[in-house]
PDB file of C-alpha atoms in Angstrom:
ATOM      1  CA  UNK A  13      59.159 -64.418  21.713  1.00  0.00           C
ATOM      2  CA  UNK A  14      57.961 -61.422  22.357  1.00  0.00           C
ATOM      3  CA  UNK A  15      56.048 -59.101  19.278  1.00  0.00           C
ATOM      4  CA  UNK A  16      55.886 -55.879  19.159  1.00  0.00           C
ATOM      5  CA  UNK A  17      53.212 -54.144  17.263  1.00  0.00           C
ATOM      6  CA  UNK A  18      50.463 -51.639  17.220  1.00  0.00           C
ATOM      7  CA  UNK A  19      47.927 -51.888  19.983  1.00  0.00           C
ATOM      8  CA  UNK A  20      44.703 -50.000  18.848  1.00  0.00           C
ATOM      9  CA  UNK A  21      43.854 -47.800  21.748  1.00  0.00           C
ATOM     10  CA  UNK A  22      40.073 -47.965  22.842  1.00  0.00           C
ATOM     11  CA  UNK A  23      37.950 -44.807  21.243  1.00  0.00           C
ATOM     12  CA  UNK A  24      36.594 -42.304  23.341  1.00  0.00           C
ATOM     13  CA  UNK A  25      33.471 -41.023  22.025  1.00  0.00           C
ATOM     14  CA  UNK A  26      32.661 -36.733  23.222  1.00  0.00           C
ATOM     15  CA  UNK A  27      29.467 -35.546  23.281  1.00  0.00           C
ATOM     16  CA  UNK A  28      28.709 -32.579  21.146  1.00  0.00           C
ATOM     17  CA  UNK A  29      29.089 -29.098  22.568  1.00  0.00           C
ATOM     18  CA  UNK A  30      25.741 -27.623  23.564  1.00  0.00           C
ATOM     19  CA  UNK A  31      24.669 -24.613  25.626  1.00  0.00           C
ATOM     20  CA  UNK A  32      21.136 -23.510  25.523  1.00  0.00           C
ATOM     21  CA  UNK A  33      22.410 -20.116  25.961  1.00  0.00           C
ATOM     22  CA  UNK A  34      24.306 -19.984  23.236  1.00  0.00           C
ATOM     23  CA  UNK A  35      21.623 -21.745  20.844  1.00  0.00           C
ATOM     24  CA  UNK A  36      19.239 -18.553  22.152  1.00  0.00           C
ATOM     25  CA  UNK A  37      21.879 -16.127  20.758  1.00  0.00           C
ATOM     26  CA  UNK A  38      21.635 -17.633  17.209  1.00  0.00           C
ATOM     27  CA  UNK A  39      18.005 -18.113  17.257  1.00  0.00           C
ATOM     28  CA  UNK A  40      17.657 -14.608  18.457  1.00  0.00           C
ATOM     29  CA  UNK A  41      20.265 -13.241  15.903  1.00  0.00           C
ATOM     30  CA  UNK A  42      18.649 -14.995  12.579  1.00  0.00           C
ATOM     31  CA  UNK A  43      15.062 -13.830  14.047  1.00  0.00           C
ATOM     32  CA  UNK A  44      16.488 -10.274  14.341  1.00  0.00           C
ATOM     33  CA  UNK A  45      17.989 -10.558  10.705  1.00  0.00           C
ATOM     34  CA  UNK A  46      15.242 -12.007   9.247  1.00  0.00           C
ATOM     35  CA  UNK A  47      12.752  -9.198  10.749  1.00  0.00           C
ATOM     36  CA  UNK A  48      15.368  -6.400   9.443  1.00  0.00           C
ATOM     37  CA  UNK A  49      15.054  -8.296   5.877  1.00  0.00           C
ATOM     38  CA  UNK A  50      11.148  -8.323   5.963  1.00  0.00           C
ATOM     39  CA  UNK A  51      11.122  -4.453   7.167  1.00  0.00           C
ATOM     40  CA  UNK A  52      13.955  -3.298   4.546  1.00  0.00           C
ATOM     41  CA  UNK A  53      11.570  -5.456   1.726  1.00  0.00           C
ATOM     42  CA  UNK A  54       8.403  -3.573   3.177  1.00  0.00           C
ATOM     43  CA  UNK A  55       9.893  -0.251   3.374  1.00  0.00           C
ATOM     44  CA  UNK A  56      11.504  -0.736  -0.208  1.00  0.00           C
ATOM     45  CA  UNK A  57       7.559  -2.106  -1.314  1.00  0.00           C
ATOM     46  CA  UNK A  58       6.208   1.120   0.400  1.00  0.00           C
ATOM     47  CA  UNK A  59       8.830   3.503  -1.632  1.00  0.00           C
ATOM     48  CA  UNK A  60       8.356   1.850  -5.217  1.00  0.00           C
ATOM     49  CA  UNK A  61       4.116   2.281  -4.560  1.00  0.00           C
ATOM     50  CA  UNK A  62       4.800   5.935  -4.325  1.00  0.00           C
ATOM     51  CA  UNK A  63       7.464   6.064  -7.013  1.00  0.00           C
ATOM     52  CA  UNK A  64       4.954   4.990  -9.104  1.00  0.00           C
ATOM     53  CA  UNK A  65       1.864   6.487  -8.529  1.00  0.00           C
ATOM     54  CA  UNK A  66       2.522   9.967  -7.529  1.00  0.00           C
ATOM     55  CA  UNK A  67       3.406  11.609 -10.810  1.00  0.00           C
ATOM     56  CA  UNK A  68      -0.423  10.497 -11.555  1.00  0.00           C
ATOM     57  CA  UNK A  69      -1.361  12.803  -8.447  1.00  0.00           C
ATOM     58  CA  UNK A  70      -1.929  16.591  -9.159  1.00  0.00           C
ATOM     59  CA  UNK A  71      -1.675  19.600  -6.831  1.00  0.00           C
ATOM     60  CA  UNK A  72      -4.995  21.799  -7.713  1.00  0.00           C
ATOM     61  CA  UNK A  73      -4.913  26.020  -6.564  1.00  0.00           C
ATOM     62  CA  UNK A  74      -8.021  27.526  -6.777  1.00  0.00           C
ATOM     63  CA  UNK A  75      -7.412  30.888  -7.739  1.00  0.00           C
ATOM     64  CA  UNK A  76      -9.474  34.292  -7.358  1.00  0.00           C
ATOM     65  CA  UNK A  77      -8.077  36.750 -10.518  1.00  0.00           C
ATOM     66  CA  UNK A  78      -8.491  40.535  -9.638  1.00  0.00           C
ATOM     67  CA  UNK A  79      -9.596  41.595 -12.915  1.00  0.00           C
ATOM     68  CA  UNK A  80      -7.596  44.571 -14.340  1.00  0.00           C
ATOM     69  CA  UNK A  81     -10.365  46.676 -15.537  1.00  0.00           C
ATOM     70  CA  UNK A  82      -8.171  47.879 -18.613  1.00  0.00           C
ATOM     71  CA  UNK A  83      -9.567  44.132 -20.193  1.00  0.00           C
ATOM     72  CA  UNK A  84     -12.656  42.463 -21.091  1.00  0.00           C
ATOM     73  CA  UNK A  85     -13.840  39.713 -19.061  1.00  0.00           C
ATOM     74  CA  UNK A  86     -12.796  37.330 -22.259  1.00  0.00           C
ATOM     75  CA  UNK A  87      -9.018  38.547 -21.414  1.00  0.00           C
ATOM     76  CA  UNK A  88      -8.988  37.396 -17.955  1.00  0.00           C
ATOM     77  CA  UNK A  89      -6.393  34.763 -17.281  1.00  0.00           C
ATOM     78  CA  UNK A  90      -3.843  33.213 -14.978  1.00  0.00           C
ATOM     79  CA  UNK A  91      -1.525  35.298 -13.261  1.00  0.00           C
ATOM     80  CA  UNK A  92       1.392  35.021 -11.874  1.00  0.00           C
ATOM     81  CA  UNK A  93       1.352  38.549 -10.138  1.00  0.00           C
ATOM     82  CA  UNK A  94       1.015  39.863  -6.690  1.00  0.00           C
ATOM     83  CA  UNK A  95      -3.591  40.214  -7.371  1.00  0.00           C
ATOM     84  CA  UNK A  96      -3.945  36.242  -7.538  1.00  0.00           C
ATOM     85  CA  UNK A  97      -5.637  35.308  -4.334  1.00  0.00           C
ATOM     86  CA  UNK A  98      -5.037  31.147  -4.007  1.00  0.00           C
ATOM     87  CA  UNK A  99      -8.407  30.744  -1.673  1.00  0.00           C
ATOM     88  CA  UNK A 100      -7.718  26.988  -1.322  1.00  0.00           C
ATOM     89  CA  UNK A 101      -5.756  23.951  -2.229  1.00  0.00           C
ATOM     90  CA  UNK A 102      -6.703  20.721  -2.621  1.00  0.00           C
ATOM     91  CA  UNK A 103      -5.260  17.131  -4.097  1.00  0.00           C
ATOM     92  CA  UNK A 104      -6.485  15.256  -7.608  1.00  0.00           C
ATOM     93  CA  UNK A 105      -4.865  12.162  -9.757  1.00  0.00           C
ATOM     94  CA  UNK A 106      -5.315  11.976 -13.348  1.00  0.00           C
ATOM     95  CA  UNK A 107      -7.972   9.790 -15.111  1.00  0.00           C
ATOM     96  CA  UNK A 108      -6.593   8.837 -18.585  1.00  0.00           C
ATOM     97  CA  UNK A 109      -4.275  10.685 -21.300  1.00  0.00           C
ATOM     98  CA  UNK A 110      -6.435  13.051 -22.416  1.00  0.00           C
ATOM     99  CA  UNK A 111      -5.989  14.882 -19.526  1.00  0.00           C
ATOM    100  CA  UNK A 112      -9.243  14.790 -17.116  1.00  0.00           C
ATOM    101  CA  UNK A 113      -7.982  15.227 -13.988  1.00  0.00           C
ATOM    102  CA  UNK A 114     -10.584  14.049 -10.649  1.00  0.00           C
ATOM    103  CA  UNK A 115     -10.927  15.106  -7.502  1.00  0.00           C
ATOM    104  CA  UNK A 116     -13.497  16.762  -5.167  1.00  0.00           C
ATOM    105  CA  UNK A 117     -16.337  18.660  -5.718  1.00  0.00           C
ATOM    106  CA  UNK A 118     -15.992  20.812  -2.855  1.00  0.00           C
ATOM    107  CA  UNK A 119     -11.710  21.640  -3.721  1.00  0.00           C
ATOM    108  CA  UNK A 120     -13.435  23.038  -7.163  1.00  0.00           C
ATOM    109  CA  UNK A 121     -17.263  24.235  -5.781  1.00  0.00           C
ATOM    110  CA  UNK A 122     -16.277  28.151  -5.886  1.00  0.00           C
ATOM    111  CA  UNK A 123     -15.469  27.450  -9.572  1.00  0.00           C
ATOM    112  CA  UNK A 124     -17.785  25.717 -10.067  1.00  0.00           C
ATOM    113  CA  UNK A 125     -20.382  28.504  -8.665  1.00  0.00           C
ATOM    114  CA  UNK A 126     -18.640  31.364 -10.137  1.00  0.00           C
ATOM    115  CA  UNK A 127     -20.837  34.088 -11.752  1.00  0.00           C
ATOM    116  CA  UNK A 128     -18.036  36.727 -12.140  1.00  0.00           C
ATOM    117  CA  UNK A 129     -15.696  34.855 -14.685  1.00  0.00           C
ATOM    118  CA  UNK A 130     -12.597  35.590 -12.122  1.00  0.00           C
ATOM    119  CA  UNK A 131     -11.831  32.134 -10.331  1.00  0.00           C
ATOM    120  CA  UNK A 132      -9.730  29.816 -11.954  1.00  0.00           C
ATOM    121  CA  UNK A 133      -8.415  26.634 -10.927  1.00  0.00           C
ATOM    122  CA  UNK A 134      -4.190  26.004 -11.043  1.00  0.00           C
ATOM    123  CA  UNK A 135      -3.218  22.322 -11.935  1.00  0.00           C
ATOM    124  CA  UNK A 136       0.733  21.436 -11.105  1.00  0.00           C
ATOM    125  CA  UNK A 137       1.614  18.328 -12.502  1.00  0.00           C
ATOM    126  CA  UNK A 138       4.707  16.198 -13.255  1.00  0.00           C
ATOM    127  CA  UNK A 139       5.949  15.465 -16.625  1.00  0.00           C
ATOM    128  CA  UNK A 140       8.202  12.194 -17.424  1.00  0.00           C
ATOM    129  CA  UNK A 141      11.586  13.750 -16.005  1.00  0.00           C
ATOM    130  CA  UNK A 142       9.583  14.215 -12.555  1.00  0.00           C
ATOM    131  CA  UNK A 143       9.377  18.170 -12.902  1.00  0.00           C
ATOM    132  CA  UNK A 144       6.756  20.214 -12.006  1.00  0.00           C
ATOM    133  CA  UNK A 145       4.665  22.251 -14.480  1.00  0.00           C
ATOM    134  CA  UNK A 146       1.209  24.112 -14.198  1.00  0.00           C
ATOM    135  CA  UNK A 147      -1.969  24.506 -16.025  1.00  0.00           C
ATOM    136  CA  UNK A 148      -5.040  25.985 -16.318  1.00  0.00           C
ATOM    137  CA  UNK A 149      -7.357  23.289 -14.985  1.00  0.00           C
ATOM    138  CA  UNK A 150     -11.203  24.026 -17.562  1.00  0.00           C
ATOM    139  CA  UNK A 151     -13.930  22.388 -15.110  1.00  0.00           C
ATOM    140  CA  UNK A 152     -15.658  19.537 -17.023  1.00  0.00           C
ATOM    141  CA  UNK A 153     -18.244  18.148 -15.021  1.00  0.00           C
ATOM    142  CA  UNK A 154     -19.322  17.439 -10.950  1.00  0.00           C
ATOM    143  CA  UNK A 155     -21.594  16.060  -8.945  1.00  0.00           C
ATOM    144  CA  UNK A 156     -22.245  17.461  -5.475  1.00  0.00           C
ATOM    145  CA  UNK A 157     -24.040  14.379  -4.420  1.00  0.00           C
ATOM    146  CA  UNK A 158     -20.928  12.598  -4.810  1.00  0.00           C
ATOM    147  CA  UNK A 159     -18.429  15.611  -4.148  1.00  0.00           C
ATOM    148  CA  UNK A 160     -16.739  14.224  -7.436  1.00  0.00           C
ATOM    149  CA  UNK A 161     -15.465  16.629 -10.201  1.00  0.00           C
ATOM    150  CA  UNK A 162     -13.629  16.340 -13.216  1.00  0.00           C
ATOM    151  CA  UNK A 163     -11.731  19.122 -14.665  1.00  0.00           C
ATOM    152  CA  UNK A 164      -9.275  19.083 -18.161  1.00  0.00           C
ATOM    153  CA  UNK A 165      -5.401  20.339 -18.594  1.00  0.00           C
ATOM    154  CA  UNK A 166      -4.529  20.882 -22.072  1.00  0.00           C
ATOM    155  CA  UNK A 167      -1.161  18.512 -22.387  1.00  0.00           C
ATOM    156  CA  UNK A 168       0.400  16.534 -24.592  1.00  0.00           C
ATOM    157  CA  UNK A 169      -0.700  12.810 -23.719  1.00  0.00           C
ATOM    158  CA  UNK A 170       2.940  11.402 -23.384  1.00  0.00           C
ATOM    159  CA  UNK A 171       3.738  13.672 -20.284  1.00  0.00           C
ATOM    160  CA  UNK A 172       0.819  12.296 -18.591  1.00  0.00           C
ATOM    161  CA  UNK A 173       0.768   8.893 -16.337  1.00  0.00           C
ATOM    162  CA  UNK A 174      -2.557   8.332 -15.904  1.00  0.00           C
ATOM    163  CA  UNK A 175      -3.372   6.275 -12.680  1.00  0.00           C
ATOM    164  CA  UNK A 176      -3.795   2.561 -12.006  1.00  0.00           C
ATOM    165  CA  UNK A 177      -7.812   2.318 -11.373  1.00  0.00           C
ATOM    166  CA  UNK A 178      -8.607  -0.570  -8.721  1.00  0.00           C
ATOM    167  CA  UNK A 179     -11.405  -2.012  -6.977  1.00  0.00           C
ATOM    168  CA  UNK A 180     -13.286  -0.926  -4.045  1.00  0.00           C
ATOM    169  CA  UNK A 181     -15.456  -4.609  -4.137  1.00  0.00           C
ATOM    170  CA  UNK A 182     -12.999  -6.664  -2.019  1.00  0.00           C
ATOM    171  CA  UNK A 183     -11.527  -4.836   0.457  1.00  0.00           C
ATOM    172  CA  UNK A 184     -10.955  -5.999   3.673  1.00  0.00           C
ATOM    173  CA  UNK A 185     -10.394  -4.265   6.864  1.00  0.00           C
ATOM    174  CA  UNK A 186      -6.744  -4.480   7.936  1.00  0.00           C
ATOM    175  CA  UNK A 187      -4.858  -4.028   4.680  1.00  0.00           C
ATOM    176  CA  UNK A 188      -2.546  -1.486   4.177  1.00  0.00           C
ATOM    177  CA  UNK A 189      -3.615   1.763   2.277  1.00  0.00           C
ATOM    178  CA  UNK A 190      -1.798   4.615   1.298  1.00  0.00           C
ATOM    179  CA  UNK A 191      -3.189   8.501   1.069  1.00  0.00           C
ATOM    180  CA  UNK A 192      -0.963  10.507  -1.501  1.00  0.00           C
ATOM    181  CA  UNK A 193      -1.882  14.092  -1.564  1.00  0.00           C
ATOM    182  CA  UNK A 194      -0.937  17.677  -1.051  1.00  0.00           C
ATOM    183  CA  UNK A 195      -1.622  18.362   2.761  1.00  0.00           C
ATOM    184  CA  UNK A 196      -1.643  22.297   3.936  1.00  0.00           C
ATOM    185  CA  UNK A 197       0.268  22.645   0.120  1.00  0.00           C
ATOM    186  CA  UNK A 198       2.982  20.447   1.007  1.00  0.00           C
ATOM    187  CA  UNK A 199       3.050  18.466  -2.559  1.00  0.00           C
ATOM    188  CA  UNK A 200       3.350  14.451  -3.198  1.00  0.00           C
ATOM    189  CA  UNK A 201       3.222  13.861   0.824  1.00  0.00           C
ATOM    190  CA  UNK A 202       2.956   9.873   1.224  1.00  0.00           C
ATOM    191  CA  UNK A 203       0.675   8.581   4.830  1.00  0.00           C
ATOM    192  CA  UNK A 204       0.224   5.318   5.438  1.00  0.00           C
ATOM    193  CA  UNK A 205      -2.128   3.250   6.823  1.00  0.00           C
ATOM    194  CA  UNK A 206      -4.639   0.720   6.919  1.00  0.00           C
ATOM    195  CA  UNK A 207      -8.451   0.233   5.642  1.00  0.00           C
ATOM    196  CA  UNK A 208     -10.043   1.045   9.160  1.00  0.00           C
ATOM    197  CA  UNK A 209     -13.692   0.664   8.276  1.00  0.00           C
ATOM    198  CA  UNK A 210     -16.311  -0.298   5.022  1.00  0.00           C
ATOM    199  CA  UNK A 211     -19.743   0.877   4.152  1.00  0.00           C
ATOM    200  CA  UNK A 212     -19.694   4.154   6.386  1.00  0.00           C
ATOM    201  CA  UNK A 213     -21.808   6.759   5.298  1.00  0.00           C
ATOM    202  CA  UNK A 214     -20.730  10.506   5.301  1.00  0.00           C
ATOM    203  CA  UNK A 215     -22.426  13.531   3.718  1.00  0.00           C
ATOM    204  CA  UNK A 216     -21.772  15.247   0.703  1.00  0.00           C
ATOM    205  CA  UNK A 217     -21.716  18.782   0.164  1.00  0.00           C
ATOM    206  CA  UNK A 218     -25.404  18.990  -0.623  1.00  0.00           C
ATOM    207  CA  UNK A 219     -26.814  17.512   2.237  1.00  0.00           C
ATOM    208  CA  UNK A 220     -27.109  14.086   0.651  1.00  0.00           C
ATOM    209  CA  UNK A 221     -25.400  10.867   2.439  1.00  0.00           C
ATOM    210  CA  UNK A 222     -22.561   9.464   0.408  1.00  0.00           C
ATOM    211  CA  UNK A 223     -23.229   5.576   0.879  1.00  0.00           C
ATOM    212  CA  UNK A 224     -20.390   3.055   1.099  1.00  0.00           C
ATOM    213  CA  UNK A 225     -17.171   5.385   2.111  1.00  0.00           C
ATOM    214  CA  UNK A 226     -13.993   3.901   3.431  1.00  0.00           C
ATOM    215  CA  UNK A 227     -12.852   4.550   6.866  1.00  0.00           C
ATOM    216  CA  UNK A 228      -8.647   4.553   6.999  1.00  0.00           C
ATOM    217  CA  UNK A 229      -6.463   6.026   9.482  1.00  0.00           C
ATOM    218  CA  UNK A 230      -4.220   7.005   6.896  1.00  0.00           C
ATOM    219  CA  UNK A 231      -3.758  10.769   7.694  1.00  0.00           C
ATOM    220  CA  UNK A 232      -5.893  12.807   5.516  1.00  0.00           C
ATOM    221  CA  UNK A 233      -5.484  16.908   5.970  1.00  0.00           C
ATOM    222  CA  UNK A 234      -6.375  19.743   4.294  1.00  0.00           C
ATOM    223  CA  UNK A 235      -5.162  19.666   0.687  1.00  0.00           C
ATOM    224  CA  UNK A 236      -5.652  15.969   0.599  1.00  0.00           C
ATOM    225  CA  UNK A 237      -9.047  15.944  -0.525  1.00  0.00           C
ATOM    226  CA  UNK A 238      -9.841  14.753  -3.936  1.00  0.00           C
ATOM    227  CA  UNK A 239      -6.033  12.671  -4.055  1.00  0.00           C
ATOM    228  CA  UNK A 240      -5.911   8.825  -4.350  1.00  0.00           C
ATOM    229  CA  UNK A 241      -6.074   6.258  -1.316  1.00  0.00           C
ATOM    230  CA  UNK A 242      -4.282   2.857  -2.981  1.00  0.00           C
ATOM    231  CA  UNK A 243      -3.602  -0.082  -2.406  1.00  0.00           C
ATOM    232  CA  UNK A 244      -0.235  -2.111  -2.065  1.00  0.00           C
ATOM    233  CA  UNK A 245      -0.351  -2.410  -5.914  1.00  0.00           C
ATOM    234  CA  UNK A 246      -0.637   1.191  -6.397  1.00  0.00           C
ATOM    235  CA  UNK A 247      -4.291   0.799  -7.747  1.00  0.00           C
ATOM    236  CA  UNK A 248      -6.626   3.965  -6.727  1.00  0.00           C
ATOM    237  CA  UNK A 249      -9.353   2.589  -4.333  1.00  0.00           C
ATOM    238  CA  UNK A 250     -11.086   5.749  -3.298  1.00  0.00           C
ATOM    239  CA  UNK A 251     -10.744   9.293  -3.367  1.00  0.00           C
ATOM    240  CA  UNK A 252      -9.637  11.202  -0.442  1.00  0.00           C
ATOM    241  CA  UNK A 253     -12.689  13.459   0.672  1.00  0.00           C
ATOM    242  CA  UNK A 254     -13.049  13.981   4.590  1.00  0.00           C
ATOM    243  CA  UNK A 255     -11.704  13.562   8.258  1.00  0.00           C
ATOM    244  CA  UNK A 256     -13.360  13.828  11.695  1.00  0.00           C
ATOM    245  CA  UNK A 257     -11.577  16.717  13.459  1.00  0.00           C
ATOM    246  CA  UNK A 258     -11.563  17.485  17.225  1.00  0.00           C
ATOM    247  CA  UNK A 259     -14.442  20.067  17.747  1.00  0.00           C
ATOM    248  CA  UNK A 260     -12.950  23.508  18.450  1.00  0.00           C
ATOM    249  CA  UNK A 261      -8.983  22.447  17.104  1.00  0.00           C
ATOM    250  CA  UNK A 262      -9.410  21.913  13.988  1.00  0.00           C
ATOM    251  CA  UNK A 263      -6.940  18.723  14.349  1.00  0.00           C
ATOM    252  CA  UNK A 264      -7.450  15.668  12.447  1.00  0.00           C
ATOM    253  CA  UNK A 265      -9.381  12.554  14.654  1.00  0.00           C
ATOM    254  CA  UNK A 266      -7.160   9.877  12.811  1.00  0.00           C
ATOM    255  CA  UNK A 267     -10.660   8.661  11.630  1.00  0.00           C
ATOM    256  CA  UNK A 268     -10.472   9.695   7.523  1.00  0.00           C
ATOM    257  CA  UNK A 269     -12.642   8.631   4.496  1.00  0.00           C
ATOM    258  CA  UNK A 270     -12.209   8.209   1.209  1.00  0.00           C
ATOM    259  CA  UNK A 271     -15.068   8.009  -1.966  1.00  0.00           C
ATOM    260  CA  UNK A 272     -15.036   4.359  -3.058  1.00  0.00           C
ATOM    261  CA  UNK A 273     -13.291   4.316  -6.480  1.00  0.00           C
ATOM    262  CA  UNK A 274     -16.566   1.684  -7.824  1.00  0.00           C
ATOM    263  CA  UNK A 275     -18.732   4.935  -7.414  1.00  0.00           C
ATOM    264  CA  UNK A 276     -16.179   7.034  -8.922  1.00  0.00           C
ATOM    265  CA  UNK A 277     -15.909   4.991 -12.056  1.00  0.00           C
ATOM    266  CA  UNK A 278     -19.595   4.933 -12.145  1.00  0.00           C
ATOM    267  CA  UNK A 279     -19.819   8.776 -11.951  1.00  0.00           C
ATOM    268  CA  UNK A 280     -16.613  10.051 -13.458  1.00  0.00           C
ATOM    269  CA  UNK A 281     -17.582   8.771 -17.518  1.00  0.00           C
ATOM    270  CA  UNK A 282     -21.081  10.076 -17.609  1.00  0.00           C
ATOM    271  CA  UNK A 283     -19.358  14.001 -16.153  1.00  0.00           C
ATOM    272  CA  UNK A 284     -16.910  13.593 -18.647  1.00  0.00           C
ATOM    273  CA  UNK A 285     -19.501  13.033 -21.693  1.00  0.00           C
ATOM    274  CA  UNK A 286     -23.007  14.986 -20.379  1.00  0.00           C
ATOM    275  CA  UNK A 287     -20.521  17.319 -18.326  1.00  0.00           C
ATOM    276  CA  UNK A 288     -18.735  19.052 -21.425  1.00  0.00           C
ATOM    277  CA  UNK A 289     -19.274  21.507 -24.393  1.00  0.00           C
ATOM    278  CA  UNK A 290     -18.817  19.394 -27.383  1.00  0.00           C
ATOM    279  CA  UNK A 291     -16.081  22.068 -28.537  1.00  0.00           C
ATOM    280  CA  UNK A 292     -14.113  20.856 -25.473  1.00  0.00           C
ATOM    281  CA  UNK A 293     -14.830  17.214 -25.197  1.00  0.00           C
ATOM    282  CA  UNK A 294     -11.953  15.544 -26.400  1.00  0.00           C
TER     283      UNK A 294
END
């Protein structure tokens, strides 16, 4: 008798697919996405560090008033007519509520040497709702040695964002750095960059060496000085003051420093007190 049933054919076990050209696509692909991810996060990090600190970063004028000689010197004021001379721009961040705004000595010197009661100093700023606005900028306080100065705007506190104050102490050379200024009057301009060199040693405007100053290649131009370099927290490590330019151009080295902010905080409290009238103190 023959059965019939179910004979159980032997298996046939296939080897997986593979091609090592096809394995170099996806490892190519994922490395390509994951680089795109880690630029769009670092661009994204770059634009919220600005977002935050630039309404803290003022655009300074200094002004030369042709005095109408129908007034007293007392009556002299900002203009907004065709006999303001702007002789110079320059960049400053404010330093707490009150309204002290720093920057550089030498974006504030011809105030700061005037005899004839006719320059003035123009402060734009930007209120909560991110407009601009201007005041009279009263100079506190400076300190050629350090080409620090400290003037006062007379606005209400809760328009103001003063700015994050860092550290100058750790740095490293290699991190990233950002200048935020007003270059050739072009206002809030972001540069980027990293800390290029520590403990250099430029002059100030009185002849004196300024000890400690950080080297960055973040562009600094004219209109920059006295703005914040920070760091990728947004904290103010130094105060833009100087670049190397190529002799006979004008046009910026690439090789920029900045005041370190642990001098500034050392300098900046003692211009604010022994720097100002006691009517306009606080």
């Amino acid at each position: 008798m023959v059965l019939f049933g179910c004979v159980s054919s032997p298996s046939i076990s296939l080897p997986p697919f593979h091609s090592p050209k096809f394995s170099t696509v996806i490892s190519k692909s994922r490395a390509e996405e994951d680089e795109f991810q880690e630029e769009e996060e670092e661009e994204e990090r770059v634009v919220h560090i600005f977002q935050e600190a630039s309404p803290s970063v003022v655009f300074i004028k200094d002004i030369e008033i042709v005095k109408d000689p129908r007034k007293s010197s007392n009556q002299v004021a900002i203009s907004e007519d065709e006999n303001e001379k702007v002789e110079g721009t320059g960049s400053g961040f404010l330093w707490d509520k009150i309204g002290h705004v720093v920057t550089n000595y030498h974006v504030v010197a011809k105030l700061a040497t005037d005899t004839g009661n006719l320059q003035r100093c123009k402060v734009f700023l930007l209120d909560t709702d991110g407009n601009t606005f201007a005041k009279e900028g009263k100079l506190i306080g400076f300190d050629p040695a350090y080409d620090l100065a400290v003037l006062k705007v007379d606005v209400e506190g809760n328009k103001l964002k003063p700015a994050l104050i860092g550290s100058s102490r750790d740095l490293h050379v290699g991190q990233s750095c950002f200048a935020i200024g007003n270059p050739y009057g072009y206002e809030h301009t972001l540069t980027t960059g990293v800390v290029s060199g520590l403990g250099r040693e430029i002059p100030s405007p009185n002849g004196r060496a300024i000890r400690g100053a950080i080297q960055t290649d973040a562009a600094i131009n004219a209109g920059n000085s006295g703005g914040p370099l920070v760091d990728s927290y947004g904290h103010v490590i130094g105060v833009n003051t100087a670049t190397f330019t190529r002799k006979g151009t004008g046009v910026s080295s690439g090789i920029n420093f900045a005041i370190p902010i642990d001098t500034v905080v050392r300098t900046v409290p003692y211009l604010i007190v022994y720097g100002t009238s006691l009517s306009n103190r606080y």
